[in-house]
mmCIF file of C-alpha atoms in Angstrom:
data_model
loop_
_atom_site.group_PDB
_atom_site.id
_atom_site.type_symbol
_atom_site.label_atom_id
_atom_site.label_comp_id
_atom_site.label_asym_id
_atom_site.label_seq_id
_atom_site.Cartn_x
_atom_site.Cartn_y
_atom_site.Cartn_z
ATOM 1 C CA MET A 1 -0.086 -0.289 0.301
ATOM 2 C CA GLY A 2 1.871 2.552 -1.411
ATOM 3 C CA VAL A 3 1.723 6.433 -3.091
ATOM 4 C CA ALA A 4 3.706 5.575 -6.012
ATOM 5 C CA CYS A 5 5.615 2.131 -4.931
ATOM 6 C CA SER A 6 4.529 -1.299 -5.761
ATOM 7 C CA LYS A 7 0.645 -1.446 -5.815
ATOM 8 C CA ILE A 8 -1.048 -5.264 -5.981
ATOM 9 C CA SER A 9 -3.809 -5.731 -8.397
ATOM 10 C CA ARG A 10 -6.850 -6.423 -6.729
ATOM 11 C CA GLY A 11 -8.831 -9.859 -7.284
ATOM 12 C CA PRO A 12 -12.121 -10.288 -8.887
ATOM 13 C CA ASP A 13 -13.685 -10.674 -5.371
ATOM 14 C CA MET A 14 -13.227 -6.587 -5.436
ATOM 15 C CA ALA A 15 -15.760 -5.906 -8.525
ATOM 16 C CA GLY A 16 -19.404 -5.448 -8.622
ATOM 17 C CA THR A 17 -20.468 -6.985 -5.507
ATOM 18 C CA GLU A 18 -24.503 -7.234 -4.918
ATOM 19 C CA ALA A 19 -23.334 -5.442 -1.275
ATOM 20 C CA ASP A 20 -21.914 -3.221 -3.515
ATOM 21 C CA ASN A 21 -24.353 -2.256 -6.122
ATOM 22 C CA MET A 22 -26.920 -1.594 -2.606
ATOM 23 C CA TRP A 23 -24.700 0.513 -1.494
ATOM 24 C CA LYS A 24 -25.429 2.498 -3.832
ATOM 25 C CA PRO A 25 -28.392 5.318 -3.529
ATOM 26 C CA GLN A 26 -31.055 5.238 -6.181
ATOM 27 C CA LEU A 27 -30.554 8.846 -7.142
ATOM 28 C CA VAL A 28 -26.221 9.024 -8.059
ATOM 29 C CA ARG A 29 -27.498 6.106 -10.329
ATOM 30 C CA ALA A 30 -30.042 8.190 -12.277
ATOM 31 C CA GLU A 31 -27.498 10.709 -12.414
ATOM 32 C CA SER A 32 -24.332 9.404 -11.916
ATOM 33 C CA SER A 33 -21.497 11.206 -11.799
ATOM 34 C CA LEU A 34 -19.626 9.790 -14.646
ATOM 35 C CA ASN A 35 -21.119 12.533 -16.623
ATOM 36 C CA VAL A 36 -19.563 14.783 -14.725
ATOM 37 C CA PRO A 37 -15.671 15.598 -16.360
ATOM 38 C CA ALA A 38 -12.891 15.229 -14.488
ATOM 39 C CA ILE A 39 -11.374 19.071 -12.851
ATOM 40 C CA ALA A 40 -8.248 16.759 -11.339
ATOM 41 C CA ALA A 41 -6.159 13.696 -11.475
ATOM 42 C CA ALA A 42 -4.911 12.361 -7.653
ATOM 43 C CA HIS A 43 -3.254 9.052 -6.414
ATOM 44 C CA VAL A 44 -4.273 7.852 -3.000
ATOM 45 C CA ILE A 45 -1.531 8.126 0.104
ATOM 46 C CA LYS A 46 -4.221 6.908 2.859
ATOM 47 C CA SER A 47 -6.291 4.493 2.616
ATOM 48 C CA TYR A 48 -10.240 4.833 3.437
ATOM 49 C CA VAL A 49 -12.994 2.210 3.902
ATOM 50 C CA ALA A 50 -17.164 3.789 2.917
ATOM 51 C CA GLN A 51 -18.461 4.691 5.665
ATOM 52 C CA ALA A 52 -21.756 6.076 4.224
ATOM 53 C CA PRO A 53 -23.531 4.885 0.512
ATOM 54 C CA ASP A 54 -22.371 8.293 -0.996
ATOM 55 C CA GLU A 55 -18.696 7.623 0.126
ATOM 56 C CA VAL A 56 -16.090 5.570 -2.123
ATOM 57 C CA SER A 57 -13.599 3.294 -0.850
ATOM 58 C CA LEU A 58 -10.087 4.343 -1.908
ATOM 59 C CA GLU A 59 -6.743 2.150 -1.151
ATOM 60 C CA VAL A 60 -2.985 3.365 -1.143
ATOM 61 C CA GLY A 61 -1.779 3.502 -4.765
ATOM 62 C CA ASP A 62 -4.952 3.409 -6.709
ATOM 63 C CA VAL A 63 -5.659 6.925 -8.915
ATOM 64 C CA VAL A 64 -8.811 8.452 -8.842
ATOM 65 C CA CYS A 65 -10.583 11.181 -10.712
ATOM 66 C CA ILE A 66 -11.904 14.262 -8.884
ATOM 67 C CA THR A 67 -14.765 15.905 -10.439
ATOM 68 C CA ASP A 68 -15.774 18.154 -7.337
ATOM 69 C CA MET A 69 -12.526 19.977 -4.654
ATOM 70 C CA PRO A 70 -14.232 22.715 -2.936
ATOM 71 C CA PRO A 71 -11.659 24.731 -0.651
ATOM 72 C CA LYS A 72 -10.433 22.435 2.657
ATOM 73 C CA GLU A 73 -11.399 25.747 4.532
ATOM 74 C CA LEU A 74 -15.456 25.049 3.041
ATOM 75 C CA SER A 75 -15.381 21.104 3.571
ATOM 76 C CA PRO A 76 -12.930 18.648 4.053
ATOM 77 C CA TRP A 77 -14.834 16.830 1.505
ATOM 78 C CA TRP A 78 -13.795 16.254 -2.456
ATOM 79 C CA ARG A 79 -16.128 14.015 -5.039
ATOM 80 C CA GLY A 80 -14.796 11.638 -7.895
ATOM 81 C CA LYS A 81 -14.050 8.268 -9.316
ATOM 82 C CA ARG A 82 -12.138 5.341 -8.717
ATOM 83 C CA GLY A 83 -12.873 2.693 -11.243
ATOM 84 C CA PHE A 84 -16.744 2.329 -11.669
ATOM 85 C CA GLN A 85 -17.287 3.546 -8.457
ATOM 86 C CA VAL A 86 -18.529 6.952 -7.705
ATOM 87 C CA GLY A 87 -18.896 9.067 -4.622
ATOM 88 C CA SER A 88 -16.952 11.589 -1.394
ATOM 89 C CA PHE A 89 -13.774 10.581 0.463
ATOM 90 C CA PRO A 90 -11.959 13.185 2.761
ATOM 91 C CA SER A 91 -9.187 14.854 0.694
ATOM 92 C CA GLU A 92 -6.128 14.526 2.789
ATOM 93 C CA CYS A 93 -6.647 10.670 1.544
ATOM 94 C CA VAL A 94 -5.372 11.556 -1.724
ATOM 95 C CA GLU A 95 -2.291 14.162 -3.448
ATOM 96 C CA LEU A 96 -3.138 15.601 -6.686
ATOM 97 C CA ILE A 97 -0.998 14.288 -9.429
ATOM 98 C CA SER A 98 -0.984 17.532 -11.525
ATOM 99 C CA GLY A 99 -3.540 20.133 -13.027
ATOM 100 C CA LYS A 100 -4.197 17.965 -16.007
ATOM 101 C CA VAL A 101 -6.166 14.399 -16.078
ATOM 102 C CA PRO A 102 -4.239 12.087 -17.536
ATOM 103 C CA GLU A 103 -5.448 10.977 -21.294
ATOM 104 C CA SER A 104 -6.443 7.121 -20.133
ATOM 105 C CA LEU A 105 -8.489 8.442 -17.664
ATOM 106 C CA VAL A 106 -10.536 11.149 -19.162
ATOM 107 C CA ASP A 107 -11.157 8.600 -21.984
ATOM 108 C CA SER A 108 -12.670 6.253 -19.590
ATOM 109 C CA LEU A 109 -15.362 8.800 -18.344
ATOM 110 C CA ARG A 110 -18.673 9.671 -20.268
ATOM 111 C CA LYS A 111 -18.913 13.263 -21.870
ATOM 112 C CA PRO A 112 -21.408 15.970 -20.039
ATOM 113 C CA VAL A 113 -25.007 15.547 -20.777
ATOM 114 C CA PRO A 114 -26.006 18.928 -20.591
ATOM 115 C CA LYS A 115 -29.661 18.886 -19.577
ATOM 116 C CA LYS A 116 -28.981 16.721 -16.626
ATOM 117 C CA ARG A 117 -25.608 18.665 -15.263
ATOM 118 C CA GLY A 118 -27.305 21.415 -13.646
ATOM 119 C CA LYS A 119 -29.214 19.150 -11.244
ATOM 120 C CA LEU A 120 -26.645 17.550 -10.510
ATOM 121 C CA LEU A 121 -23.948 19.939 -9.546
ATOM 122 C CA PRO A 122 -26.462 21.501 -7.211
ATOM 123 C CA PHE A 123 -26.854 17.950 -5.986
ATOM 124 C CA ILE A 124 -23.440 17.028 -5.733
ATOM 125 C CA ARG A 125 -22.411 20.506 -3.720
ATOM 126 C CA SER A 126 -25.076 19.308 -1.261
ATOM 127 C CA LEU A 127 -23.708 16.209 -0.365
ATOM 128 C CA VAL A 128 -20.620 17.294 -0.131
ATOM 129 C CA LYS A 129 -21.453 20.372 2.368
ATOM 130 C CA ALA A 130 -23.066 18.102 4.353
ATOM 131 C CA ARG A 131 -20.325 15.365 4.915
ATOM 132 C CA PRO A 132 -18.449 17.629 7.830
ATOM 133 C CA GLN A 133 -21.581 17.341 10.065
ATOM 134 C CA ARG A 134 -21.769 13.504 9.869
ATOM 135 C CA ALA A 135 -17.816 13.386 9.794
ATOM 136 C CA LYS A 136 -18.424 14.789 13.470
ATOM 137 C CA GLN A 137 -20.622 11.676 14.867
ATOM 138 C CA PRO A 138 -17.392 9.528 15.219
ATOM 139 C CA GLU A 139 -15.597 11.232 17.500
ATOM 140 C CA GLN A 140 -17.941 11.390 19.728
ATOM 141 C CA GLU A 141 -18.539 7.921 19.601
ATOM 142 C CA LYS A 142 -15.128 6.952 21.686
ATOM 143 C CA LYS A 143 -16.154 4.903 23.944
ATOM 144 C CA GLY A 144 -15.929 2.010 21.959
ATOM 145 C CA VAL A 145 -12.618 -0.006 20.638
ATOM 146 C CA PHE A 146 -12.035 1.418 17.267
ATOM 147 C CA GLY A 147 -10.069 4.888 17.656
ATOM 148 C CA CYS A 148 -9.550 4.572 21.607
ATOM 149 C CA ASP A 149 -5.723 4.648 22.584
ATOM 150 C CA LEU A 150 -4.138 1.105 22.901
ATOM 151 C CA GLY A 151 -2.695 1.601 26.452
ATOM 152 C CA GLU A 152 -6.207 2.730 27.212
ATOM 153 C CA HIS A 153 -8.138 0.004 25.816
ATOM 154 C CA LEU A 154 -6.241 -2.741 26.965
ATOM 155 C CA LEU A 155 -6.193 -1.587 31.116
ATOM 156 C CA ARG A 156 -10.258 -0.385 30.210
ATOM 157 C CA PHE A 157 -10.525 -4.352 29.312
ATOM 158 C CA GLY A 158 -7.498 -5.645 31.063
ATOM 159 C CA ARG A 159 -6.326 -7.751 28.147
ATOM 160 C CA ASP A 160 -2.938 -8.097 26.893
ATOM 161 C CA VAL A 161 -3.456 -7.621 23.206
ATOM 162 C CA PRO A 162 -6.604 -6.136 21.714
ATOM 163 C CA GLN A 163 -9.300 -8.709 21.299
ATOM 164 C CA VAL A 164 -9.729 -7.692 17.806
ATOM 165 C CA LEU A 165 -6.397 -8.944 16.650
ATOM 166 C CA GLN A 166 -6.698 -12.118 18.512
ATOM 167 C CA SER A 167 -10.006 -13.142 17.040
ATOM 168 C CA CYS A 168 -9.306 -11.588 14.202
ATOM 169 C CA ALA A 169 -5.581 -13.205 13.771
ATOM 170 C CA GLN A 170 -6.751 -16.741 15.220
ATOM 171 C CA PHE A 171 -9.401 -16.848 12.433
ATOM 172 C CA ILE A 172 -7.815 -16.095 10.056
ATOM 173 C CA GLU A 173 -4.724 -18.594 10.877
ATOM 174 C CA GLN A 174 -7.573 -21.234 10.874
ATOM 175 C CA HIS A 175 -8.896 -20.258 8.430
ATOM 176 C CA GLY A 176 -7.706 -18.007 5.912
ATOM 177 C CA VAL A 177 -4.635 -19.163 4.405
ATOM 178 C CA VAL A 178 -6.231 -18.168 1.132
ATOM 179 C CA GLN A 179 -4.753 -16.357 -2.085
ATOM 180 C CA GLY A 180 -4.306 -12.778 -1.274
ATOM 181 C CA ILE A 181 -5.011 -12.488 2.245
ATOM 182 C CA TYR A 182 -4.807 -9.436 4.360
ATOM 183 C CA ARG A 183 -4.449 -7.546 0.139
ATOM 184 C CA ARG A 184 -8.229 -8.043 -0.724
ATOM 185 C CA SER A 185 -10.573 -5.891 1.089
ATOM 186 C CA GLY A 186 -14.223 -7.233 1.927
ATOM 187 C CA VAL A 187 -17.355 -6.050 1.247
ATOM 188 C CA ALA A 188 -18.257 -2.299 3.099
ATOM 189 C CA SER A 189 -21.931 -3.276 4.911
ATOM 190 C CA LYS A 190 -19.632 -6.815 6.221
ATOM 191 C CA ILE A 191 -16.922 -4.600 7.701
ATOM 192 C CA GLN A 192 -19.062 -2.067 9.348
ATOM 193 C CA GLN A 193 -21.395 -4.616 10.603
ATOM 194 C CA LEU A 194 -18.317 -6.510 12.394
ATOM 195 C CA ARG A 195 -16.796 -3.445 13.577
ATOM 196 C CA HIS A 196 -20.281 -2.579 15.179
ATOM 197 C CA GLU A 197 -19.734 -5.500 16.972
ATOM 198 C CA PHE A 198 -16.606 -4.917 18.408
ATOM 199 C CA ASP A 199 -16.632 -1.356 19.310
ATOM 200 C CA SER A 200 -20.252 -2.836 21.668
ATOM 201 C CA GLU A 201 -17.816 -5.366 23.582
ATOM 202 C CA GLN A 202 -19.604 -8.409 21.791
ATOM 203 C CA LEU A 203 -17.649 -11.061 20.090
ATOM 204 C CA PRO A 204 -19.102 -11.303 16.794
ATOM 205 C CA GLU A 205 -19.484 -14.642 14.610
ATOM 206 C CA LEU A 206 -17.077 -14.549 11.704
ATOM 207 C CA SER A 207 -16.941 -16.471 8.896
ATOM 208 C CA VAL A 208 -14.690 -18.129 6.319
ATOM 209 C CA ARG A 209 -16.971 -16.414 3.557
ATOM 210 C CA ASP A 210 -16.316 -13.525 4.887
ATOM 211 C CA ILE A 211 -12.252 -13.668 5.774
ATOM 212 C CA HIS A 212 -11.778 -10.593 3.434
ATOM 213 C CA SER A 213 -13.512 -8.482 5.603
ATOM 214 C CA VAL A 214 -12.520 -10.655 8.889
ATOM 215 C CA SER A 215 -8.814 -9.000 7.565
ATOM 216 C CA SER A 216 -10.154 -5.539 6.779
ATOM 217 C CA VAL A 217 -11.554 -4.836 9.712
ATOM 218 C CA CYS A 218 -8.137 -5.804 11.639
ATOM 219 C CA LYS A 219 -6.203 -3.848 9.588
ATOM 220 C CA MET A 220 -8.992 -1.001 10.210
ATOM 221 C CA TYR A 221 -8.683 -1.127 13.822
ATOM 222 C CA PHE A 222 -4.842 -0.495 13.487
ATOM 223 C CA ARG A 223 -4.873 1.979 10.924
ATOM 224 C CA GLU A 224 -7.772 4.473 13.564
ATOM 225 C CA LEU A 225 -5.261 4.254 16.134
ATOM 226 C CA PRO A 226 -5.912 8.026 17.696
ATOM 227 C CA ASN A 227 -1.149 7.079 18.201
ATOM 228 C CA PRO A 228 -0.287 4.921 15.200
ATOM 229 C CA LEU A 229 1.342 0.981 16.577
ATOM 230 C CA LEU A 230 4.790 1.969 15.898
ATOM 231 C CA THR A 231 4.093 5.616 17.750
ATOM 232 C CA THR A 232 5.103 8.852 15.846
ATOM 233 C CA GLN A 233 7.362 9.550 18.606
ATOM 234 C CA LEU A 234 9.580 6.305 17.190
ATOM 235 C CA TYR A 235 8.998 6.636 14.006
ATOM 236 C CA ASP A 236 12.647 8.232 13.101
ATOM 237 C CA LYS A 237 14.026 4.936 15.013
ATOM 238 C CA PHE A 238 11.957 2.635 13.506
ATOM 239 C CA THR A 239 13.049 4.730 9.874
ATOM 240 C CA ASP A 240 16.562 4.989 10.786
ATOM 241 C CA ALA A 241 17.584 1.525 11.970
ATOM 242 C CA ALA A 242 15.812 0.074 8.541
ATOM 243 C CA GLY A 243 18.242 1.833 6.551
ATOM 244 C CA ALA A 244 21.615 0.778 8.674
ATOM 245 C CA ALA A 245 24.089 -0.397 6.573
ATOM 246 C CA THR A 246 24.490 -4.233 7.619
ATOM 247 C CA GLU A 247 22.180 -7.006 9.092
ATOM 248 C CA GLU A 248 23.718 -7.919 11.798
ATOM 249 C CA GLU A 249 23.053 -2.734 12.544
ATOM 250 C CA ARG A 250 19.527 -3.331 11.320
ATOM 251 C CA LEU A 251 19.124 -6.192 13.411
ATOM 252 C CA LEU A 252 20.464 -4.199 17.166
ATOM 253 C CA ARG A 253 19.001 -0.777 15.837
ATOM 254 C CA MET A 254 15.360 -2.479 15.212
ATOM 255 C CA LYS A 255 15.682 -4.097 18.451
ATOM 256 C CA ASP A 256 16.917 -1.712 20.285
ATOM 257 C CA ALA A 257 14.124 0.491 19.065
ATOM 258 C CA ILE A 258 11.065 -1.766 19.439
ATOM 259 C CA GLN A 259 12.220 -1.972 23.464
ATOM 260 C CA GLN A 260 11.613 1.681 23.622
ATOM 261 C CA LEU A 261 7.745 1.016 23.096
ATOM 262 C CA PRO A 262 5.297 1.210 25.846
ATOM 263 C CA ALA A 263 4.159 -2.869 26.943
ATOM 264 C CA PRO A 264 0.996 -2.664 25.544
ATOM 265 C CA HIS A 265 2.377 -1.603 22.106
ATOM 266 C CA TYR A 266 5.503 -3.897 22.329
ATOM 267 C CA ARG A 267 2.890 -6.764 23.147
ATOM 268 C CA THR A 268 0.651 -5.867 20.702
ATOM 269 C CA LEU A 269 3.350 -6.409 17.906
ATOM 270 C CA GLU A 270 4.780 -8.935 18.534
ATOM 271 C CA TYR A 271 1.423 -10.571 18.542
ATOM 272 C CA LEU A 272 1.293 -9.021 15.280
ATOM 273 C CA MET A 273 4.429 -10.083 13.847
ATOM 274 C CA ARG A 274 3.926 -13.522 14.381
ATOM 275 C CA HIS A 275 0.909 -13.620 13.064
ATOM 276 C CA LEU A 276 2.425 -12.294 10.144
ATOM 277 C CA ALA A 277 5.118 -14.493 10.252
ATOM 278 C CA SER A 278 3.518 -17.440 10.123
ATOM 279 C CA LEU A 279 0.990 -15.986 7.098
ATOM 280 C CA ALA A 280 4.660 -15.024 4.998
ATOM 281 C CA GLY A 281 5.378 -18.908 5.842
ATOM 282 C CA ASN A 282 2.297 -19.915 3.502
ATOM 283 C CA CYS A 283 3.416 -17.945 0.918
ATOM 284 C CA SER A 284 2.997 -20.094 -1.900
ATOM 285 C CA VAL A 285 -0.601 -20.690 -1.038
ATOM 286 C CA THR A 286 -1.382 -16.814 -0.158
ATOM 287 C CA ASN A 287 0.835 -15.400 -2.580
ATOM 288 C CA MET A 288 1.567 -13.184 0.458
ATOM 289 C CA ASP A 289 4.965 -13.136 1.631
ATOM 290 C CA ALA A 290 6.853 -10.661 4.166
ATOM 291 C CA HIS A 291 7.252 -8.106 1.309
ATOM 292 C CA ASN A 292 3.954 -8.169 0.345
ATOM 293 C CA LEU A 293 2.293 -8.405 3.406
ATOM 294 C CA ALA A 294 4.429 -5.254 4.421
ATOM 295 C CA ILE A 295 3.295 -3.431 1.236
ATOM 296 C CA VAL A 296 -0.425 -3.416 2.824
ATOM 297 C CA TRP A 297 0.683 -3.090 6.869
ATOM 298 C CA ALA A 298 2.998 -0.920 6.688
ATOM 299 C CA PRO A 299 0.392 2.427 6.466
ATOM 300 C CA ASN A 300 -1.522 1.104 9.031
ATOM 301 C CA LEU A 301 1.145 0.844 11.906
ATOM 302 C CA LEU A 302 3.269 3.878 11.563
ATOM 303 C CA ARG A 303 2.945 7.535 10.428
ATOM 304 C CA SER A 304 5.071 10.411 10.516
ATOM 305 C CA GLN A 305 4.043 13.890 11.547
ATOM 306 C CA GLN A 306 4.826 14.719 7.575
ATOM 307 C CA SER A 307 2.094 12.504 5.903
ATOM 308 C CA GLN A 308 -0.389 12.883 8.721
ATOM 309 C CA SER A 309 -0.103 16.164 7.670
ATOM 310 C CA ALA A 310 -0.905 15.426 4.394
ATOM 311 C CA CYS A 311 2.286 18.274 3.345
ATOM 312 C CA ALA A 312 5.121 15.948 1.646
ATOM 313 C CA SER A 313 5.728 16.115 -2.183
ATOM 314 C CA GLY A 314 4.894 13.385 -4.293
ATOM 315 C CA GLY A 315 8.675 11.624 -4.530
ATOM 316 C CA ALA A 316 9.117 12.482 -0.959
ATOM 317 C CA ALA A 317 6.165 10.545 0.293
ATOM 318 C CA SER A 318 6.726 7.553 -2.090
ATOM 319 C CA LEU A 319 10.316 7.700 -0.280
ATOM 320 C CA GLU A 320 8.395 7.759 2.507
ATOM 321 C CA VAL A 321 6.123 4.797 2.328
ATOM 322 C CA GLN A 322 9.058 2.519 0.926
ATOM 323 C CA THR A 323 10.885 3.210 4.046
ATOM 324 C CA GLN A 324 7.765 2.310 6.136
ATOM 325 C CA THR A 325 7.355 -0.680 3.997
ATOM 326 C CA ALA A 326 10.673 -2.002 4.691
ATOM 327 C CA VAL A 327 10.658 -1.472 8.559
ATOM 328 C CA VAL A 328 7.461 -3.780 8.923
ATOM 329 C CA GLU A 329 8.882 -6.185 6.654
ATOM 330 C CA PHE A 330 12.207 -6.632 8.885
ATOM 331 C CA LEU A 331 9.972 -6.952 11.642
ATOM 332 C CA ILE A 332 7.789 -9.565 9.880
ATOM 333 C CA SER A 333 10.869 -11.408 8.331
ATOM 334 C CA HIS A 334 12.753 -11.040 11.921
ATOM 335 C CA ALA A 335 9.771 -11.812 14.258
ATOM 336 C CA ASP A 336 11.116 -14.322 16.746
ATOM 337 C CA SER A 337 14.773 -12.916 16.977
ATOM 338 C CA LEU A 338 13.581 -9.373 17.810
ATOM 339 C CA PHE A 339 10.649 -10.483 19.875
ATOM 340 C CA SER A 340 12.870 -13.665 21.889
ATOM 341 C CA SER A 341 11.660 -15.220 25.097
ATOM 342 C CA LYS A 342 13.361 -13.121 27.456
ATOM 343 C CA THR A 343 12.866 -10.158 25.588
ATOM 344 C CA SER A 344 9.115 -10.566 26.141
ATOM 345 C CA SER A 345 9.680 -11.331 29.705
ATOM 346 C CA ALA A 346 10.996 -8.391 31.010
ATOM 347 C CA MET A 347 8.808 -6.518 28.263
ATOM 348 C CA GLY A 348 5.774 -8.223 30.510
ATOM 349 C CA GLU A 349 6.998 -7.268 33.673
ATOM 350 C CA GLU A 350 7.386 -3.537 32.576
ATOM 351 C CA ALA A 351 3.518 -3.249 31.589
ATOM 352 C CA GLY A 352 2.121 -2.232 34.923
ATOM 353 C CA GLU A 353 4.534 1.175 34.993
ATOM 354 C CA ARG A 354 4.028 1.599 31.268
ATOM 355 C CA LEU A 355 0.546 1.523 30.335
ATOM 356 C CA PRO A 356 -0.722 5.378 30.539
ATOM 357 C CA PRO A 357 -3.323 6.056 33.226
ATOM 358 C CA LEU A 358 -6.753 6.617 32.541
ATOM 359 C CA ALA A 359 -8.322 9.950 33.034
#
């Protein structure tokens, strides 16, 4: 999952399911935004899962045709076309490629229909203006699991690692050794259902039929942590360790970095990396080795201040994604060496001291 780095294509199960069609409002079908000429093109720098019928999901590395882009001071939501999907999305998730739309994308768009344009543009603007109010609602619902500080969450529930991670990882290891695991996305409605059940402190009934929805909700949990799993504070230490000259030096510096993590983050990271290392061992079946798993997981585990402010240029953002991928790939490939039983035991003993107190 990167801005301009290698991107794994989606499987056929991603295209046009019945669930996707059910999410498209009739009004948008009747006056499709495909008829609106694109005004810019952008690549996705931050994944996003649609939260409403008039939104579109984004995957890092995708290209989006922008059809409406109000100033950010008026609305944080833009509208555009990704493949055959049309909808709104947070503008912070994309970065403009240039002022000109590539011809290949222009050709994929239908020509505008003049008689409908007058009705369609006010409709789109009304949707865009309505988005900020809906976007604030999740901020008022932080009592659940998603979007909650990791240390506070584990202390509140008296757990060593998040229930979302444990339930999803165990289920995937039993039933998810399938092609494209963690790369392919599940059905948006099913992902939201699983999220709601976890947030309601329920244990959802996971289904093999929805294995990619299970993996998607697991990634979503980490993507929404206020402080990423590898923490913003230690971002430079992890990236510097990945760039060390020798394998031995990388191992020493990476181990030093992970041992500086707060205990809840360390325990959760160990659990996740051992899980991903186990899946990487089945890459002959899944086509997801340590590198491919790192591509889809890296943006969910570490973020720099620059990437969060979306001020990096295209080249800098691409280099940053490659560096993040290198960090996560090293963690997966060297999980046994980095998380020795002695180190894990010591970190567990410090958990009481390093967990943040509840307000």
